[in-house]
Each structure stands twice: as C-alpha cells, then as structure tokens.
Amino acid sequence: MSLLRRFWRCLMENGPCYTVLHMWSRLTLWLRKKIVMPNYYDDLRNRINNYQKRYPVTPRQTAVRLIWWNFKALLKKHSAAEEKKEKNILKKEKQTDQPKRIKLQLDPKKIHVAFLIRGGMGDYLIQINYIYQFYLKYSCSLLSIDIFTRRSFQTAEAILHTEGDSFVNGLFPEEGYTDNFPNYDLFIDLSRYPNVKRHRMGRIAEHMPQLLDYIYSCEKFRAEHERFFKYAGSTDGQSAMLCIVAGKKRIQQPDVYEFLGVTEDYKFTISTYYDAETLEKFGIGARPYLTIHRGCDAYYTKDSVKLWPVAYYQILIGLLKRKYPDLLIVQLGVSRERCPALEGVDIDLVEKTSLEDIKVLLKHSTLHIDGEGGMVHLRHALKGGISVVIFGPTSAEFFGYSENVNIVGAGCPTWCEWTIHNWQEKCVRGEPLPPCMHSIVPEMVMERIEAIFREAGGNIGNR
C-alpha cells in the first residue's frame, strides 16, 4: 500500500512522464541490487586455478564444473554479512596462493643472463641444449646464467641434474621471481626462438662486448619474422616450414642465423643415476627389453590425432612377442588417463616411474617405440640408441632424428600441424579416423623393426 501511495503522490506532484522515469530508475536499481555478484571475477579466477591443478589434462571436466558453479553463482543471494565473509576468505586465499616474491642477489661484478623456458619435455630438452651451446660460445669468468621455468620445474631439474659443476648458476620457477627479471643484464624468453625482452647495452658493451652481435642477431630475426613472436603457437607450423626450407630440424630452430652453430647432436650430457638398481627394481635386471609409449602433450589425452591407434599397438605387441619371445616389452607413461593400458606388455610402468627412472629405462632399452614426443627427444639426448617413431600430423623431416626410424604413412599428402587451431583434436580433412595414422599398419612397423635387428646381427640383448 505504501508503494501505491508513493506512486500516486509522485504522479500528482510531478506528472506522468517524470513518474514513469522515476519508477523505472527505482526498479532498475532494485534489480541491480538483486543480481549483483560481488567478487565474481576473483572467485572465477580462483576456481579456474583450482581446477587447473586438479584436472590439468581434462579440460572437459573443468568446463562441466564451471557451468554448474556459474549456475549456483547466478542464483546465490548476497547479504552484507556474506559479502564481508567472502571478502575475508578471498583475502586469505590470495595470501596463501600468492607466490613468495624472492629477491635474488645478483653479483654486480658479473654479467647476468637469464633464460625463461617453457613447453613440454621435448621443448625443455631443446632449449637447455641451446642454452648450453650459448654457454660454450660465451663462457668466461664474468658470465652467469640463470634459468627460469614456466611450467614444469621438476622436468628442467631432472634434465640439469648432475654431480659435477653445472653451467647454470641457478634454476628457478617463474612464479614468484618475476620481479627479478628487470635486474638481469640480458633476459631472453626462449620458446621456439630467442626473444630478447630486456638488455643493458651499456654494461654489456663495457664488460662483454662479444654479446652484442648475438643480441643484434636475435633482434634482427624478430624484426624479420614478427608473426612468430606476436602469434606464438598458432604460427608453429609456419616456423617449422621455414626450418625445413633451410634444412634445419627442431633441435636447431632456436639458433637463428646459425649463430651458435647448433647441430642435430645433443651437446649437453644428461646424467643418469643408479642404473643397475633401477633396472633391478622394475624386474628387468640384465634381460634385454624394449620400451613402448603411447602418449603425447600434457594438455591432450588419449584422443590426440598425434597418437597411433591402440588397436595397432596391440597387434604390434603380438607380432613382437611371437618373433622375439625373449625380449621384454616395457610400457612407459605418465598417467593412465593419457596412456591407456596395452595388453601383452610384460611390464606396465605407467604411473610408476619418476623422470629419473625414465632416463635410465630409455638409456638402456634395446629399442624405443613411440609417436613424436618428449620421450623420443629424451632418448636422443641420452644417446640411448634407435627409436621407432610413428609420425602423423607433425613433420618427420622437422622433428625426426637421423639415427631413428621415422615412419610416415601414405594417408595424407603432407603434415598438417597448426593448419587449424584444434589440429590435435580432430583431423584437418574431417575424417573420423585420421588417415595419416591409420595408413601406418602394424605390419609396416614390424618390418622396420625386423630390419633394425637384422642390421644389428640379431644381437638384441646387447646393452
């Protein structure tokens, strides 16, 4: 009743036009108060960060949970007490989740160079090899090199793990250390190509002038190929083609203008530890074995176009068991979700190994069978021997190593990496079964494996 009286009084005093506008403004204000969602974006960011940690390789699970969370957030009522309580909770979460900002003590008498590396294990291996060759070229008492990692600090740590003196002064995760980046004399964001983010030309010119040509070369390359830096990721296919035209492989890609002289050989020596104990621990001992792996990038599960069909793996395992019954077949893999169980293997080590274990297993295996990915790069870096690599949407000419047997099918005229944004999720040609992978039948792979063992004189047990 009071609302009607207020409306009537306003109508009598101010006329109909003003009354309608006034009541409309009051109504919209009331609606805004009802649908307000305090701290929504902060809550959403925290929720996404939480799901990224819990479901790092299953974005669909994250999407479903975010839909339900948004629905509840839309219907949630917010009283003043609730808003205050939520703000206090959010403040505590921010305080606990916020990385510690650690100040590095940089020696003013040295030239400090930092590299930020990123990507999967294969990318880390290639980038660390590049940094090592940078160190070999410019090594002197003044030079100090630090490495920061964007994703997996443990992966870089395992690669650089050595009992001797390291060429790296310090290894740090990116999180919490970004405030230190401007303090370096030279800071390089190293992905496919070196991207010089900061430099102190005065100090470098005074103390290490030999670095000037390197900096100019990196900046010249960026000026000539700006799209590779501005649209990093989606232009990886174009940058791969540029390397193929120049006769370069992925491991040589960061070496713009061949300034450091990087070759296909992996220069940095990766150490392994407790080799005999590790093989004994997994029931292998001195017996000959081959390793097999079906998995790919961390953000893609068992359905990536890069993966050879599970059914083909099963047939190949059966062929291997009949032809070489004394040869143990050991399956490797990070997680069961990314690496489904393969029937017929003698030892299933999926989810049972550390990266230190993987290094030993790949180094001493008679043969490694895999798709293009990190473990192939690691075996090459370890100088472990031949890998049989099954290529689909990525280029064997670009990613393949000369010592390996790189198998390409006849299903597609060429590789298709990054021709579309979701090239790993579905066939670019729209085929339900990607022809690049399905045209490589198990018998074809078996023939190449038999040829390897024939060339080795049939001595498959020699490690």
XYZ file of C-alpha atoms in Angstrom:
463
model
C 0.000 0.000 0.000
C 2.825 2.389 0.858
C 4.284 1.811 -2.627
C 0.957 2.729 -4.274
C 0.632 5.872 -2.156
C 4.182 6.869 -3.111
C 3.369 6.309 -6.774
C 0.112 8.351 -6.544
C 1.782 11.246 -4.718
C 4.587 11.357 -7.293
C 2.019 11.323 -10.095
C 0.017 14.211 -8.609
C 3.075 16.332 -7.850
C 5.261 15.724 -10.908
C 3.063 14.455 -13.724
C 3.026 11.104 -15.564
C 6.283 11.415 -17.567
C 8.508 12.153 -14.584
C 6.702 9.492 -12.526
C 7.345 6.756 -15.099
C 11.037 7.661 -15.408
C 11.444 7.860 -11.653
C 9.795 4.497 -11.022
C 11.822 2.913 -13.838
C 15.074 4.112 -12.304
C 13.999 2.784 -8.902
C 13.106 -0.579 -10.475
C 16.443 -0.913 -12.300
C 18.308 -0.008 -9.101
C 16.379 -2.705 -7.217
C 17.171 -5.264 -9.954
C 20.857 -4.396 -9.890
C 20.972 -4.985 -6.163
C 19.298 -8.367 -6.586
C 21.582 -9.692 -9.322
C 24.848 -8.214 -8.042
C 27.637 -10.808 -7.686
C 30.430 -9.354 -5.526
C 33.967 -10.522 -6.329
C 32.687 -12.715 -9.161
C 35.802 -12.431 -11.319
C 38.152 -13.012 -8.405
C 36.129 -16.074 -7.422
C 36.144 -17.277 -11.020
C 39.927 -16.932 -11.333
C 40.449 -18.829 -8.084
C 38.039 -21.522 -9.226
C 39.829 -21.913 -12.577
C 43.245 -22.081 -10.880
C 41.910 -24.760 -8.544
C 40.535 -26.824 -11.418
C 43.778 -26.449 -13.397
C 45.637 -28.076 -10.517
C 43.031 -30.829 -10.011
C 42.295 -31.620 -13.673
C 45.384 -30.477 -15.649
C 44.764 -32.767 -18.632
C 40.963 -32.984 -18.673
C 39.543 -29.581 -19.670
C 36.082 -31.082 -20.238
C 35.785 -31.866 -16.541
C 36.732 -28.277 -15.789
C 34.139 -26.966 -18.252
C 31.315 -29.022 -16.730
C 32.201 -27.943 -13.211
C 32.440 -24.301 -14.245
C 28.939 -24.456 -15.793
C 27.494 -25.760 -12.514
C 29.489 -23.249 -10.462
C 28.243 -20.342 -12.623
C 24.661 -21.530 -12.275
C 24.967 -21.560 -8.487
C 26.723 -18.171 -8.505
C 23.858 -16.669 -10.547
C 21.223 -17.785 -8.030
C 23.230 -17.021 -4.918
C 21.937 -14.285 -2.600
C 24.478 -11.923 -1.104
C 23.796 -10.270 2.215
C 26.140 -7.692 3.676
C 27.443 -10.239 6.196
C 28.015 -12.812 3.453
C 29.859 -10.270 1.319
C 32.159 -9.402 4.229
C 32.749 -13.084 4.947
C 33.536 -13.802 1.285
C 35.970 -10.899 1.125
C 37.846 -12.216 4.165
C 38.003 -15.732 2.677
C 39.194 -14.356 -0.659
C 41.844 -12.276 1.085
C 43.156 -15.341 2.934
C 43.157 -17.405 -0.262
C 45.083 -14.731 -2.095
C 47.613 -14.555 0.710
C 48.155 -18.335 0.712
C 48.083 -18.777 -3.091
C 50.267 -15.795 -3.848
C 53.797 -16.957 -4.686
C 56.535 -15.683 -2.445
C 58.441 -12.864 -4.085
C 62.048 -13.825 -3.572
C 64.760 -11.292 -4.243
C 67.818 -12.730 -5.970
C 71.233 -11.369 -5.079
C 72.991 -10.659 -8.380
C 76.727 -10.009 -8.290
C 77.357 -6.551 -9.794
C 80.783 -7.720 -10.974
C 79.252 -10.272 -13.355
C 77.141 -10.136 -16.492
C 73.921 -11.914 -15.560
C 71.950 -13.609 -18.344
C 68.571 -15.274 -17.722
C 66.515 -17.558 -19.947
C 62.808 -18.275 -19.483
C 61.937 -21.709 -20.904
C 58.510 -23.257 -21.492
C 56.621 -26.125 -23.122
C 56.801 -29.887 -22.709
C 59.757 -32.144 -22.048
C 60.899 -32.090 -25.677
C 60.868 -28.287 -25.695
C 62.820 -28.181 -22.427
C 65.472 -30.519 -23.801
C 65.901 -28.453 -26.962
C 66.003 -25.171 -25.043
C 68.519 -26.419 -22.462
C 70.765 -27.735 -25.232
C 70.592 -24.299 -26.860
C 71.443 -22.517 -23.594
C 74.367 -24.897 -23.074
C 75.750 -24.034 -26.506
C 75.271 -20.353 -25.706
C 77.363 -21.017 -22.588
C 80.070 -22.800 -24.605
C 80.350 -19.885 -27.008
C 80.482 -17.117 -24.411
C 81.859 -18.909 -21.346
C 84.075 -16.678 -19.233
C 84.528 -15.743 -15.598
C 82.151 -12.785 -15.973
C 79.193 -14.760 -17.327
C 76.475 -16.046 -15.001
C 73.425 -17.891 -16.409
C 70.112 -18.463 -14.635
C 67.158 -20.429 -15.995
C 63.500 -19.830 -15.125
C 60.799 -22.365 -15.987
C 57.219 -21.506 -16.897
C 55.637 -24.934 -16.457
C 57.439 -27.940 -15.075
C 60.309 -27.024 -12.793
C 60.860 -30.720 -11.937
C 61.413 -31.598 -15.603
C 64.142 -28.996 -16.007
C 65.672 -30.059 -12.704
C 65.873 -33.694 -13.839
C 67.477 -32.723 -17.148
C 70.081 -30.483 -15.499
C 70.739 -32.843 -12.584
C 74.472 -33.523 -12.491
C 77.071 -34.344 -9.863
C 79.692 -32.136 -11.473
C 79.822 -28.363 -11.833
C 76.793 -27.056 -13.677
C 76.944 -24.405 -16.378
C 73.784 -22.924 -14.822
C 74.205 -20.675 -11.809
C 70.579 -21.076 -10.666
C 67.347 -22.800 -11.704
C 64.088 -21.191 -10.558
C 60.352 -21.421 -11.262
C 58.944 -18.326 -12.949
C 56.250 -17.940 -10.297
C 57.391 -15.630 -7.543
C 60.553 -14.466 -9.296
C 59.237 -12.120 -11.994
C 60.259 -9.039 -10.006
C 63.891 -10.071 -10.620
C 63.662 -10.118 -14.410
C 64.455 -6.403 -14.955
C 67.644 -6.767 -12.896
C 69.365 -9.022 -15.443
C 71.789 -7.616 -17.970
C 70.192 -9.811 -20.619
C 66.813 -11.546 -20.280
C 65.604 -13.920 -23.022
C 62.190 -15.552 -23.312
C 63.155 -18.744 -25.127
C 60.376 -20.669 -26.838
C 60.754 -21.603 -30.493
C 63.072 -18.618 -30.956
C 65.044 -16.412 -28.534
C 63.037 -13.301 -27.709
C 65.219 -10.620 -26.095
C 62.954 -8.970 -23.531
C 65.490 -6.798 -21.717
C 69.112 -5.825 -22.105
C 71.546 -3.362 -20.581
C 73.609 -2.462 -23.595
C 75.912 -0.147 -21.663
C 77.067 -2.799 -19.182
C 77.261 -5.479 -21.873
C 79.273 -3.220 -24.198
C 81.677 -2.433 -21.366
C 82.183 -5.912 -19.898
C 81.146 -8.483 -22.566
C 81.035 -6.751 -25.967
C 81.121 -10.149 -27.683
C 77.455 -10.499 -26.701
C 76.402 -7.507 -28.803
C 76.350 -9.394 -32.115
C 74.220 -12.117 -30.540
C 71.665 -9.567 -29.302
C 71.564 -7.802 -32.674
C 71.026 -11.126 -34.455
C 68.102 -12.054 -32.188
C 66.500 -8.629 -32.638
C 67.038 -8.709 -36.399
C 65.352 -12.111 -36.644
C 62.389 -10.858 -34.650
C 62.045 -7.797 -36.884
C 62.047 -10.014 -39.966
C 59.638 -12.617 -38.523
C 57.410 -10.653 -36.176
C 54.448 -13.032 -36.607
C 56.345 -15.911 -34.933
C 56.554 -13.812 -31.769
C 53.246 -11.952 -31.933
C 51.222 -15.097 -32.677
C 53.410 -17.715 -30.986
C 51.866 -21.171 -31.036
C 49.481 -20.733 -33.941
C 52.413 -19.955 -36.267
C 54.473 -23.007 -35.233
C 53.557 -24.760 -38.469
C 54.893 -21.819 -40.496
C 58.094 -21.662 -38.475
C 58.573 -25.419 -38.959
C 58.255 -24.972 -42.723
C 60.806 -22.155 -42.622
C 63.265 -24.516 -40.910
C 62.593 -27.318 -43.401
C 63.334 -24.949 -46.292
C 66.606 -24.007 -44.564
C 67.479 -27.672 -43.896
C 67.144 -27.334 -40.116
C 65.484 -29.600 -37.552
C 63.514 -28.701 -34.441
C 66.600 -29.009 -32.213
C 68.324 -26.322 -34.332
C 65.337 -23.981 -34.545
C 66.275 -21.514 -31.762
C 69.692 -20.977 -33.348
C 68.735 -18.046 -35.582
C 71.124 -17.425 -38.480
C 73.112 -20.459 -37.180
C 74.786 -18.018 -34.797
C 75.725 -20.656 -32.188
C 76.350 -23.488 -34.628
C 73.747 -25.860 -33.114
C 73.652 -29.223 -34.879
C 71.445 -32.279 -34.597
C 73.782 -33.730 -31.965
C 72.788 -33.107 -28.367
C 75.789 -31.441 -26.733
C 74.729 -31.247 -23.100
C 75.382 -34.503 -21.230
C 72.350 -35.706 -19.278
C 73.354 -37.817 -16.283
C 71.609 -40.950 -15.017
C 71.950 -42.469 -11.550
C 71.637 -45.935 -10.024
C 71.114 -47.523 -13.428
C 71.549 -51.169 -12.353
C 69.455 -50.663 -9.222
C 66.661 -49.030 -11.226
C 66.504 -51.886 -13.746
C 66.521 -54.401 -10.907
C 63.786 -52.514 -9.062
C 61.422 -52.885 -12.012
C 62.190 -56.586 -12.539
C 64.294 -56.109 -15.677
C 67.794 -56.754 -14.416
C 70.191 -57.704 -17.204
C 67.482 -59.009 -19.565
C 67.069 -57.339 -22.986
C 63.981 -55.150 -23.251
C 62.333 -52.569 -25.440
C 60.248 -49.626 -24.264
C 56.920 -48.647 -25.757
C 54.904 -45.499 -25.154
C 51.569 -44.144 -26.339
C 51.057 -40.624 -25.098
C 51.603 -37.038 -26.154
C 51.322 -33.471 -24.930
C 50.222 -32.741 -21.381
C 47.059 -30.894 -22.447
C 45.813 -33.737 -24.645
C 44.681 -37.161 -23.548
C 44.378 -40.468 -25.382
C 42.375 -38.971 -28.297
C 45.010 -36.727 -29.889
C 45.471 -37.012 -33.653
C 49.216 -37.452 -32.953
C 48.581 -40.896 -31.423
C 48.755 -44.199 -33.263
C 45.572 -46.281 -32.627
C 45.548 -48.504 -29.539
C 44.397 -51.447 -31.675
C 47.512 -51.082 -33.841
C 49.732 -51.081 -30.753
C 48.049 -54.303 -29.603
C 48.682 -56.019 -32.947
C 52.312 -54.855 -32.992
C 52.884 -56.187 -29.460
C 51.508 -59.556 -30.536
C 53.856 -59.629 -33.541
C 56.841 -58.721 -31.355
C 56.031 -61.418 -28.778
C 55.863 -64.105 -31.466
C 59.052 -63.021 -33.232
C 61.145 -62.134 -30.153
C 59.763 -64.087 -27.172
C 62.836 -63.409 -25.000
C 62.563 -59.636 -25.407
C 60.748 -57.897 -22.559
C 58.215 -55.265 -23.578
C 58.050 -52.417 -21.054
C 55.275 -49.834 -21.279
C 56.046 -46.296 -20.118
C 53.657 -43.460 -19.421
C 52.904 -40.520 -17.153
C 49.291 -41.340 -16.298
C 46.675 -43.955 -17.083
C 44.374 -41.273 -18.426
C 46.928 -40.207 -21.018
C 48.438 -43.669 -21.596
C 45.837 -46.471 -21.727
C 46.927 -49.996 -20.779
C 48.300 -52.081 -23.659
C 47.600 -55.802 -23.482
C 50.539 -58.150 -23.881
C 53.255 -55.989 -22.363
C 55.498 -57.777 -19.887
C 55.978 -54.861 -17.504
C 53.497 -51.990 -17.220
C 55.207 -48.975 -15.642
C 52.566 -46.342 -16.389
C 52.308 -44.014 -13.346
C 55.075 -45.999 -11.588
C 58.196 -44.089 -12.593
C 59.916 -40.817 -11.840
C 61.697 -38.895 -14.563
C 64.999 -40.183 -13.172
C 63.673 -43.730 -13.702
C 62.545 -42.868 -17.235
C 66.008 -41.592 -18.073
C 67.565 -44.935 -17.067
C 64.917 -47.021 -18.850
C 65.241 -45.089 -22.117
C 69.029 -45.037 -21.997
C 69.393 -48.825 -21.728
C 66.471 -50.117 -23.791
C 67.304 -52.037 -26.936
C 64.670 -50.106 -28.856
C 62.036 -47.478 -28.130
C 58.665 -47.356 -29.949
C 56.662 -44.153 -29.754
C 54.947 -41.311 -31.529
C 56.644 -37.956 -31.933
C 57.070 -36.503 -28.440
C 59.171 -35.847 -25.371
C 60.463 -39.369 -24.720
C 61.917 -39.576 -28.230
C 63.758 -36.298 -27.634
C 64.970 -37.564 -24.254
C 66.315 -40.839 -25.693
C 68.153 -38.857 -28.382
C 69.622 -36.539 -25.745
C 70.731 -39.566 -23.678
C 72.319 -41.107 -26.795
C 70.338 -44.220 -25.958
C 70.061 -45.565 -29.486
C 67.376 -46.063 -32.109
C 63.733 -45.122 -31.661
C 60.956 -46.203 -33.995
C 58.831 -43.066 -34.298
C 55.356 -43.086 -35.847
C 54.564 -39.689 -37.402
C 51.129 -38.315 -38.222
C 50.201 -34.604 -38.283
C 53.725 -33.396 -37.451
C 56.712 -33.364 -39.783
C 59.245 -36.204 -39.665
C 61.615 -34.019 -41.648
C 61.476 -31.350 -38.931
C 61.082 -33.384 -35.710
C 62.806 -36.617 -36.734
C 66.387 -37.502 -35.755
C 68.715 -39.147 -38.237
C 69.521 -42.182 -36.046
C 65.835 -43.081 -35.683
C 63.441 -44.964 -37.929
C 60.866 -42.284 -38.691
C 57.716 -43.802 -40.221
C 55.236 -41.736 -42.234
C 52.054 -43.144 -43.757
C 50.592 -42.619 -47.206
C 47.206 -41.447 -45.971
C 47.879 -37.712 -46.367
C 49.967 -35.743 -48.874
C 51.663 -33.712 -46.127
C 51.729 -32.974 -42.404
C 49.145 -30.522 -41.051
C 50.400 -29.191 -37.697
C 48.768 -25.823 -36.889
C 46.886 -25.535 -40.175
C 43.865 -25.112 -37.881
C 43.762 -24.138 -34.215
C 42.492 -27.502 -32.908
C 44.630 -29.659 -35.183
C 45.304 -32.181 -32.396
C 41.632 -32.647 -31.546
C 40.292 -33.595 -34.961
C 41.513 -34.485 -38.435
C 42.022 -31.375 -40.559
C 40.388 -33.176 -43.500
C 37.350 -34.004 -41.396
C 37.963 -37.755 -41.485
C 36.651 -39.704 -38.448
C 39.853 -41.799 -38.475
C 42.929 -39.677 -39.275
C 44.415 -41.160 -42.490
C 47.962 -40.098 -41.526
C 47.987 -42.543 -38.601
C 45.620 -45.228 -39.821
C 47.631 -45.713 -43.038
C 50.611 -46.896 -40.942
C 49.638 -50.511 -40.323
C 51.365 -52.638 -37.625
C 52.959 -54.939 -40.207
C 54.741 -51.928 -41.728
C 56.216 -51.005 -38.358
C 57.164 -54.624 -37.661
C 59.083 -54.835 -40.927
C 61.165 -51.816 -39.955
C 61.861 -53.264 -36.503
C 62.986 -56.598 -38.006
C 65.328 -54.677 -40.325
C 66.884 -52.919 -37.326
C 67.580 -56.225 -35.573
C 68.964 -57.805 -38.759
C 71.409 -54.912 -39.155
C 72.414 -55.410 -35.528
C 73.309 -59.011 -36.325
C 70.385 -60.399 -34.363
C 72.067 -59.458 -31.069
C 69.063 -57.767 -29.490
C 70.298 -58.346 -25.977
C 73.354 -56.114 -26.267
C 73.008 -53.091 -23.983
